[in-house]
Each structure stands twice: as C-alpha cells, then as structure tokens.
C-alpha cells in the first residue's frame, strides 16, 4: 500500500581521531503505525562490546576525540541543512536515486519519495510499503526499479518472508510507474536467480536494461544454485514495462568445476570472499564501459552489446580487500575507485586495530586502450577519523562531485558518516570535508549510519540507515564549480558523462 504523509554544532577539527504485476497500490491516509515491518527484514540485535572496548570508547569521548552519542559534528566547510526522520517505513534506509526535484529513498520496507525543490525543507510526497530487503532503487523516466533480495512468499507488496529452500519463494526486481509521484503504481516483476541485491540501469533507445547483481548460491536453494558466476540481464521496454523479462545470464567468471571461476576465497586466500556473483556494477553508457565489484574480484568490461557484456580485465587484492563492494569511474575514464566492505557493513573497522588499508577504497588507474585496457593499483583511501568500537564503519556508496579537471568524491561510511575526498593524484588521496554523528550506542555495536551519500545539483544527500534523510551543503573553493553542473536524473550506478570527454582529455 501507499502511505501518503506530508510531515514536516558543534564543530571539530578535520582529522581528529575518533504486489502481483498490474497491482495498483492503494492510497490511504493511515498514521505511521500502519506500516508493519517484516520480521525477516529487521536489523540484527545489537552486539554487546567488551569492557575494554567500552572503556576506550568512553575515554575517547571524554577527550573529545570521538563525538558524544548522537552528537552531530562536521568540518567547517560543511553545513547540515536538514534531517527528515523515518516515518511510515521503520525499516533500514538504503539507496538513493534522483529525478528533477525529487529524491527517491529506498528502505527495507519499501521506498519514500521526497520533494527536494527546497533542500532546506524536504517534503514527503509518498511512501510505499513493499517489504523486500534491501530495496535498492533506480529511476528512468516514468519507471522506478526496486530490488528484492530476501526470499518472499510471492512478488506482491503484501508478501511475507519465506525460506529460500521452498521452490515457490520469490526474489528479483519490481517495476513501478511513477508518472504520478504521489501515487506510484506497481506494474510488473521479474524473478532472478539468487534475487537482486543491487541492480544497475543501462539505458537504450527503446528499452532499459537492468543488470542484476546477486550472490551466495546454495545447493539447498532451488532458485539459487551454484555455480552463480554471472549477472541476470532484464530488458524493460520503455513503452510496455509490463513486458519486462529476463533476457540472459552472461557468465563473467568462467571456470571448470561446480564452483565456476573467480576468486576461490579461503582457505586459498584467507579472509577473502569467494566470488559467487557480483555485489554492484557501475556503467558508463557514454563509453560503453562498466566496472564490477564482485566479492573477491574487481572487473572492467565492455557493454557495447548490453545483453552480452565482455570482460576486459580482472584484478584481485588478496592482502587488503575482503569483499569488493562497489565501483566509481573518474571523469575521464582513466581511474576506478573500488570499495571494500570489510565486515559486511556490520563491523567496527574504522579503528587503529584495523588500520588504513583494510575496509578502504582501492584506487586503480585504467591504462591502455580498447580491449587491452588494464586496471593498475595506485593507493588506498580511508577516512582519517577513528570511530568507536561500537560503530559499524567501512567504505560504502558514494558519487563523484563534478568539477572539471579534478577527481572529487562524496562517500558514505556508515557510522563513519559522510566524507568528501580528493583523488586527483591517484597515489595521494586526501579528505577535504566530513559530516558524522556520534555512536548510536556506547555499550553495544548497533547498526546505523549513512548508507549512501551522493552529490546532486548543488547539495549532498545522505540516507542514514537509522536517523533518516540528511541534506548537506559544502562550501569550498575546490567543490564550488560543481554547483553549475545540473542533472535531470541521477542513478549513481549509471554514471553520467558530466563533461565533454574529448575536452577533458585535452585539458
């Protein structure tokens, strides 16, 4: 159903340690209590920390090295304009997409649409109850695509959790018509092997292709059998989205044996995830290029034929990367930033014990031309602010800040907050701004913080898993030129060509 509602510093120095197809969703005027979270999609119970970790956290807070519980802190060049708490959808907030004056915010219980025409006062336009972890979200014209990565009783928005061992369980993508932002309509669904953890849109003239990333097959799961060494490709006709259908499953990691190819993980590579699919893919349609973060591998591939992507290069980091999570190209397509989600997003890895190279970003240069291009490692980047041992913190979703001739990025770090950093020099990245809150808890490791932090038309938008939707503004001579760059639509994993690439190459 749709729940329609229209509700209404301290600073510290930078670097301080610290529904079935065709279903029309019903419009109601229910109170927030009308949305019931699905029991299968709620966060895990907070994990108690040791007495020594507890003591260290309290000492760091007392010394001003870590902000107090829920305290908002930021660098001098960041302004916190607004926060919109969760409302009818109490689940975990997830990814973001943008179109015109609207922001679309995923949530494990569905999605929420904001009017951001006044960034200082975002207004809720609609909230759609449609449980299905993790509800990764994208928009294209009048279409909204939503990922479902938990085993459900059916493909409706009224489904319930059901074991993946049951053959008729469902996971995949759902397609909504958002021509009326106040009343989205559920149009169709497509089931995919192992569900849809994330997805990426690849626009075409008549169709929108959807690259579905999923992983973790199991012989006991009828619809998620090993080997699972590729991605699902769905074609959604723009004028007939109800005809969305699976058109292929290209294998990206060919190999002999029941486990296919890709990184074997442990015990061959201790502490490294075995590659059984991809977590996230970023495409650059203007260059027919894509970068995949695929558990134990990072890949570069051509999408000249979107139904049949072709792998160009594969890299591994079996020393410092545990789980290849996401990818971002720079402006000139000469670099890729890969993230490592060490600890799966629930670990406290932004501390001295973990160090600066694990749970970080890996910066790779792209050298060569055409099918001979290769990924060459240059450096790691991790936020320089130590976090409490009660805070989940690791590299997560971010986007470029479009400034010609510079490589600037804003990025979410869960309870590490939002970081703005410069990787113009691949070998010497540096943080230039930050925003964060103090720990959700000082006694237990509670899951929260910024899931996604993206730059869109002059502002930074962050979807905090626990605290809600944040709007930030950065005032810095290095990022100010980005305010002149305007986008009508932004799905960060479908990376736009912000500038004429030929002009960039001649700068």
XYZ file of N, CA, C and O in Angstrom, residues 213-326:
456
model
N 22.675 -7.733 -9.841
C 23.777 -8.326 -9.087
C 23.213 -9.121 -7.913
O 22.375 -8.624 -7.159
N 23.671 -10.350 -7.770
C 23.249 -11.214 -6.670
C 24.340 -12.242 -6.443
O 25.212 -12.433 -7.304
N 24.305 -12.889 -5.307
C 25.395 -13.805 -4.975
C 24.956 -14.781 -3.890
O 23.783 -14.827 -3.510
N 25.898 -15.559 -3.386
C 25.682 -16.528 -2.303
C 24.724 -17.649 -2.676
O 23.692 -17.852 -2.030
N 25.034 -18.418 -3.731
C 24.188 -19.573 -4.058
C 24.335 -20.672 -3.010
O 25.285 -20.694 -2.230
N 23.373 -21.581 -3.024
C 23.379 -22.680 -2.071
C 22.673 -23.864 -2.713
O 21.585 -23.707 -3.285
N 23.238 -25.026 -2.618
C 22.651 -26.217 -3.232
C 21.271 -26.520 -2.678
O 20.463 -27.207 -3.330
N 20.966 -26.001 -1.481
C 19.658 -26.234 -0.865
C 18.596 -25.248 -1.347
O 17.422 -25.390 -1.004
N 19.004 -24.244 -2.153
C 18.062 -23.233 -2.639
C 17.688 -23.545 -4.084
O 18.527 -23.393 -4.989
N 16.466 -23.964 -4.375
C 16.090 -24.341 -5.743
C 16.312 -23.249 -6.778
O 16.641 -23.545 -7.930
N 16.140 -21.975 -6.378
C 16.266 -20.870 -7.327
C 17.582 -20.109 -7.197
O 17.709 -18.987 -7.693
N 18.547 -20.702 -6.524
C 19.845 -20.039 -6.333
C 20.927 -21.109 -6.250
O 21.546 -21.311 -5.211
N 21.141 -21.779 -7.374
C 22.048 -22.921 -7.425
C 23.465 -22.508 -7.826
O 23.656 -21.626 -8.660
N 24.473 -23.126 -7.236
C 25.848 -22.889 -7.705
C 26.099 -23.678 -8.993
O 25.422 -24.678 -9.226
N 27.049 -23.257 -9.851
C 27.794 -22.005 -9.684
C 26.934 -20.814 -10.090
O 26.071 -20.937 -10.960
N 27.192 -19.715 -9.463
C 26.446 -18.492 -9.773
C 27.505 -17.454 -10.131
O 27.866 -16.604 -9.321
N 27.998 -17.539 -11.350
C 29.207 -16.803 -11.733
C 28.942 -15.699 -12.752
O 29.809 -15.353 -13.550
N 27.728 -15.158 -12.732
C 27.404 -14.097 -13.675
C 26.369 -13.148 -13.119
O 26.172 -13.054 -11.902
N 25.686 -12.440 -14.025
C 24.639 -11.493 -13.656
C 23.397 -11.774 -14.489
O 23.484 -12.272 -15.612
N 22.240 -11.456 -13.931
C 20.995 -11.542 -14.692
C 20.802 -10.254 -15.468
O 21.054 -9.157 -14.936
N 20.349 -10.367 -16.729
C 20.068 -9.192 -17.550
C 18.574 -9.176 -17.878
O 18.037 -10.139 -18.436
N 17.907 -8.087 -17.513
C 16.475 -7.915 -17.748
C 16.279 -6.783 -18.744
O 16.958 -5.753 -18.676
N 15.352 -6.969 -19.675
C 15.003 -5.907 -20.624
C 13.608 -5.389 -20.284
O 12.642 -6.148 -20.227
N 13.521 -4.086 -20.053
C 12.245 -3.442 -19.740
C 11.897 -2.504 -20.890
O 12.535 -1.456 -21.047
N 10.912 -2.836 -21.728
C 10.506 -1.913 -22.793
C 9.938 -0.626 -22.185
O 9.074 -0.671 -21.314
N 10.448 0.513 -22.618
C 10.030 1.783 -22.015
C 8.541 2.037 -22.174
O 7.890 2.582 -21.281
N 7.984 1.639 -23.322
C 6.571 1.893 -23.578
C 5.669 0.746 -23.137
O 4.446 0.863 -23.212
N 6.264 -0.348 -22.708
C 5.469 -1.503 -22.266
C 6.181 -2.188 -21.112
O 6.589 -3.349 -21.211
N 6.336 -1.501 -19.984
C 7.104 -2.067 -18.865
C 6.506 -3.347 -18.293
O 7.212 -4.115 -17.641
N 5.226 -3.584 -18.534
C 4.616 -4.825 -18.054
C 5.211 -6.044 -18.753
O 5.051 -7.172 -18.281
N 5.917 -5.818 -19.863
C 6.538 -6.911 -20.604
C 8.000 -7.116 -20.208
O 8.750 -7.798 -20.914
N 8.421 -6.550 -19.101
C 9.796 -6.744 -18.624
C 10.085 -8.234 -18.510
O 9.252 -9.011 -18.032
N 11.285 -8.630 -18.956
C 11.605 -10.062 -18.958
C 13.106 -10.288 -18.873
O 13.909 -9.437 -19.278
N 13.462 -11.444 -18.348
C 14.861 -11.859 -18.298
C 15.307 -12.237 -19.696
O 14.636 -13.011 -20.396
N 16.446 -11.686 -20.144
C 16.926 -11.987 -21.497
C 18.274 -12.705 -21.498
O 18.778 -13.080 -22.559
N 18.875 -12.906 -20.327
C 20.138 -13.635 -20.319
C 20.807 -13.651 -18.967
O 20.444 -12.905 -18.054
N 21.798 -14.532 -18.867
C 22.634 -14.627 -17.676
C 24.082 -14.785 -18.136
O 24.628 -15.880 -18.181
N 24.718 -13.670 -18.543
C 26.100 -13.756 -19.017
C 27.060 -14.159 -17.900
O 26.998 -13.627 -16.794
N 27.918 -15.100 -18.203
C 28.913 -15.582 -17.245
C 30.135 -14.671 -17.297
O 30.771 -14.520 -18.345
N 30.467 -14.051 -16.180
C 31.617 -13.149 -16.106
C 32.862 -13.847 -15.581
O 33.975 -13.355 -15.770
N 32.661 -14.994 -14.916
C 33.776 -15.719 -14.307
C 33.734 -17.186 -14.734
O 33.389 -18.065 -13.941
N 34.047 -17.459 -15.996
C 34.011 -18.848 -16.456
C 35.081 -19.683 -15.757
O 36.161 -19.193 -15.421
N 34.749 -20.921 -15.508
C 35.711 -21.820 -14.871
C 35.164 -23.221 -14.819
O 33.953 -23.451 -14.899
N 36.057 -24.166 -14.707
C 35.664 -25.570 -14.635
C 35.219 -25.911 -13.223
O 35.616 -25.281 -12.246
N 34.414 -26.932 -13.105
C 34.011 -27.425 -11.792
C 32.713 -26.830 -11.313
O 32.164 -25.892 -11.907
N 32.197 -27.321 -10.209
C 30.892 -26.898 -9.697
C 30.858 -25.481 -9.164
O 29.785 -24.907 -8.998
N 32.018 -24.904 -8.878
C 32.061 -23.559 -8.309
C 32.340 -22.476 -9.335
O 32.431 -21.301 -8.990
N 32.501 -22.837 -10.596
C 32.782 -21.838 -11.614
C 34.138 -21.187 -11.419
O 35.053 -21.763 -10.825
N 34.286 -19.950 -11.929
C 35.574 -19.259 -11.828
C 35.564 -18.181 -10.771
O 34.754 -18.189 -9.850
N 36.475 -17.230 -10.899
C 36.574 -16.153 -9.919
C 37.442 -16.524 -8.751
O 38.007 -17.619 -8.663
N 37.558 -15.581 -7.817
C 38.407 -15.775 -6.643
C 37.896 -16.949 -5.807
O 36.722 -16.989 -5.445
N 38.756 -17.910 -5.473
C 38.293 -19.062 -4.691
C 38.062 -18.741 -3.223
O 37.480 -19.546 -2.489
N 38.519 -17.566 -2.767
C 38.382 -17.227 -1.362
C 39.213 -18.136 -0.484
O 40.181 -18.762 -0.927
N 38.815 -18.249 0.797
C 39.564 -19.116 1.714
C 39.260 -20.577 1.464
O 38.221 -20.911 0.894
N 40.185 -21.475 1.836
C 41.445 -21.207 2.539
C 42.588 -20.773 1.621
O 43.646 -20.412 2.099
N 42.349 -20.828 0.284
C 43.411 -20.403 -0.638
C 43.807 -18.952 -0.369
O 44.994 -18.620 -0.287
N 42.799 -18.092 -0.236
C 43.025 -16.684 0.072
C 42.288 -16.351 1.370
O 41.117 -15.934 1.341
N 42.915 -16.541 2.512
C 42.250 -16.360 3.813
C 41.663 -14.964 3.979
O 42.292 -13.961 3.625
N 40.442 -14.909 4.501
C 39.804 -13.638 4.780
C 39.193 -12.954 3.574
O 38.658 -11.851 3.685
N 39.257 -13.590 2.405
C 38.739 -13.013 1.171
C 37.464 -13.750 0.771
O 37.379 -14.978 0.881
N 36.461 -13.012 0.306
C 35.209 -13.629 -0.114
C 35.400 -14.422 -1.402
O 36.044 -13.955 -2.338
N 34.827 -15.591 -1.436
C 34.777 -16.385 -2.660
C 33.820 -15.709 -3.636
O 32.740 -15.255 -3.252
N 34.206 -15.608 -4.899
C 33.363 -14.955 -5.886
C 32.267 -15.896 -6.366
O 32.544 -16.919 -6.998
N 31.024 -15.543 -6.031
C 29.859 -16.301 -6.496
C 28.820 -15.322 -7.040
O 27.641 -15.388 -6.706
N 29.277 -14.399 -7.873
C 28.414 -13.361 -8.408
C 29.008 -11.991 -8.147
O 30.153 -11.867 -7.716
N 28.234 -10.946 -8.413
C 28.689 -9.571 -8.199
C 27.831 -8.892 -7.142
O 26.658 -9.203 -6.980
N 28.447 -7.949 -6.437
C 27.688 -7.147 -5.493
C 27.128 -5.905 -6.153
O 25.984 -5.535 -5.928
N 27.917 -5.242 -6.967
C 27.472 -3.986 -7.562
C 28.220 -3.743 -8.863
O 29.393 -4.134 -9.006
N 27.547 -3.073 -9.802
C 28.129 -2.737 -11.095
C 27.837 -1.274 -11.386
O 26.719 -0.800 -11.159
N 28.838 -0.548 -11.845
C 28.647 0.819 -12.319
C 28.919 0.858 -13.807
O 29.959 0.367 -14.264
N 27.986 1.431 -14.569
C 28.150 1.530 -16.017
C 28.360 2.978 -16.408
O 27.862 3.898 -15.757
N 29.118 3.172 -17.466
C 29.330 4.484 -18.062
C 28.819 4.379 -19.504
O 29.580 4.058 -20.423
N 27.510 4.586 -19.718
C 26.915 4.332 -21.034
C 27.579 5.091 -22.175
O 27.681 4.574 -23.292
N 28.045 6.321 -21.922
C 28.654 7.115 -22.993
C 29.925 6.478 -23.531
O 30.351 6.748 -24.653
N 30.562 5.608 -22.720
C 31.796 4.953 -23.129
C 31.615 3.446 -23.320
O 32.601 2.739 -23.566
N 30.376 2.950 -23.208
C 30.102 1.507 -23.314
C 31.012 0.712 -22.381
O 31.545 -0.340 -22.735
N 31.184 1.221 -21.168
C 32.124 0.624 -20.232
C 31.431 0.384 -18.889
O 30.510 1.106 -18.502
N 31.887 -0.639 -18.184
C 31.350 -0.929 -16.856
C 32.468 -1.431 -15.956
O 33.467 -1.986 -16.421
N 32.276 -1.222 -14.665
C 33.187 -1.760 -13.653
C 32.353 -2.537 -12.650
O 31.329 -2.041 -12.173
N 32.789 -3.751 -12.357
C 32.051 -4.603 -11.441
C 32.828 -4.878 -10.173
O 34.026 -5.182 -10.222
N 32.145 -4.747 -9.045
C 32.715 -5.134 -7.756
C 32.073 -6.467 -7.397
O 30.883 -6.524 -7.074
N 32.849 -7.524 -7.476
C 32.289 -8.875 -7.484
C 32.903 -9.754 -6.400
O 33.621 -10.720 -6.686
N 32.667 -9.367 -5.161
C 33.026 -10.172 -3.995
C 34.535 -10.321 -3.832
O 35.139 -9.627 -3.049
N 35.171 -11.222 -4.580
C 36.606 -11.412 -4.491
C 37.370 -10.827 -5.658
O 38.599 -10.921 -5.708
N 36.648 -10.209 -6.598
C 37.268 -9.704 -7.824
C 36.745 -8.325 -8.185
O 35.578 -7.996 -7.941
N 37.611 -7.536 -8.828
C 37.195 -6.302 -9.472
C 37.345 -6.485 -10.963
O 38.365 -7.010 -11.425
N 36.345 -6.086 -11.749
C 36.416 -6.314 -13.188
C 36.115 -5.047 -13.974
O 35.395 -4.154 -13.505
N 36.658 -4.998 -15.173
C 36.378 -3.954 -16.148
C 35.803 -4.660 -17.364
O 36.377 -5.646 -17.837
N 34.636 -4.193 -17.853
C 34.087 -4.879 -19.020
C 33.364 -3.933 -19.960
O 32.936 -2.845 -19.590
N 33.256 -4.378 -21.209
C 32.588 -3.620 -22.260
C 31.110 -3.964 -22.276
O 30.728 -5.132 -22.153
N 30.259 -2.931 -22.447
C 28.816 -3.162 -22.576
C 28.324 -2.634 -23.922
O 27.181 -2.199 -24.064
N 29.192 -2.698 -24.935
C 28.801 -2.269 -26.275
C 27.568 -3.039 -26.739
O 26.676 -2.477 -27.368
N 27.531 -4.324 -26.422
C 26.324 -5.135 -26.595
C 25.772 -5.360 -25.195
O 26.254 -6.206 -24.459
N 24.744 -4.589 -24.779
C 24.307 -4.636 -23.380
C 23.793 -5.995 -22.929
O 23.815 -6.292 -21.730
N 23.349 -6.822 -23.864
C 22.865 -8.150 -23.481
C 23.999 -9.155 -23.337
O 23.805 -10.237 -22.781
N 25.173 -8.762 -23.830
C 26.318 -9.674 -23.785
C 27.582 -8.922 -23.386
O 28.465 -8.678 -24.220
N 27.690 -8.514 -22.123
C 28.895 -7.790 -21.684
C 30.141 -8.649 -21.833
O 30.095 -9.871 -21.685
N 31.259 -7.967 -22.112
C 32.524 -8.657 -22.382
C 33.592 -8.197 -21.393
O 33.903 -7.006 -21.316
N 34.147 -9.118 -20.627
C 35.160 -8.786 -19.636
C 36.471 -8.393 -20.309
O 36.960 -9.094 -21.203
N 37.047 -7.270 -19.867
C 38.314 -6.774 -20.397
C 39.466 -7.103 -19.460
O 40.534 -7.536 -19.885
N 39.271 -6.875 -18.162
C 40.337 -7.141 -17.194
C 39.729 -7.520 -15.850
O 38.619 -7.100 -15.502
N 40.472 -8.313 -15.101
C 40.071 -8.756 -13.759
C 41.243 -8.551 -12.810
O 42.385 -8.890 -13.147
N 40.966 -7.989 -11.630
C 42.021 -7.810 -10.624
C 41.543 -8.355 -9.278
O 40.343 -8.447 -9.012
N 42.515 -8.724 -8.459
C 42.255 -9.170 -7.096
C 43.222 -8.470 -6.149
O 44.290 -8.028 -6.561
N 42.808 -8.366 -4.892
C 43.671 -7.870 -3.826
C 43.468 -8.817 -2.656
O 42.531 -8.654 -1.867
N 44.308 -9.809 -2.557
C 44.142 -10.840 -1.539
C 44.894 -10.531 -0.245
O 45.006 -11.387 0.630
N 45.391 -9.293 -0.148
C 46.062 -8.846 1.068
C 45.141 -7.955 1.891
O 44.948 -8.161 3.090
N 44.522 -6.958 1.238
C 43.759 -5.961 1.989
C 42.268 -5.891 1.676
O 41.518 -5.261 2.420
N 41.817 -6.497 0.581
C 40.397 -6.453 0.254
C 39.725 -7.759 0.664
O 40.172 -8.845 0.291
N 38.605 -7.635 1.386
C 37.849 -8.807 1.810
C 36.603 -9.019 0.954
O 36.230 -10.148 0.667
N 35.935 -7.905 0.529
C 34.680 -8.012 -0.204
C 34.547 -6.810 -1.135
O 34.260 -5.696 -0.693
N 34.788 -7.015 -2.435
C 34.670 -5.945 -3.425
C 33.201 -5.550 -3.516
O 32.347 -6.339 -3.931
N 32.887 -4.293 -3.152
C 31.502 -3.875 -2.919
C 30.926 -2.985 -4.012
O 29.792 -3.168 -4.443
N 31.647 -1.953 -4.431
C 31.114 -1.017 -5.412
C 32.253 -0.376 -6.200
O 33.430 -0.539 -5.864
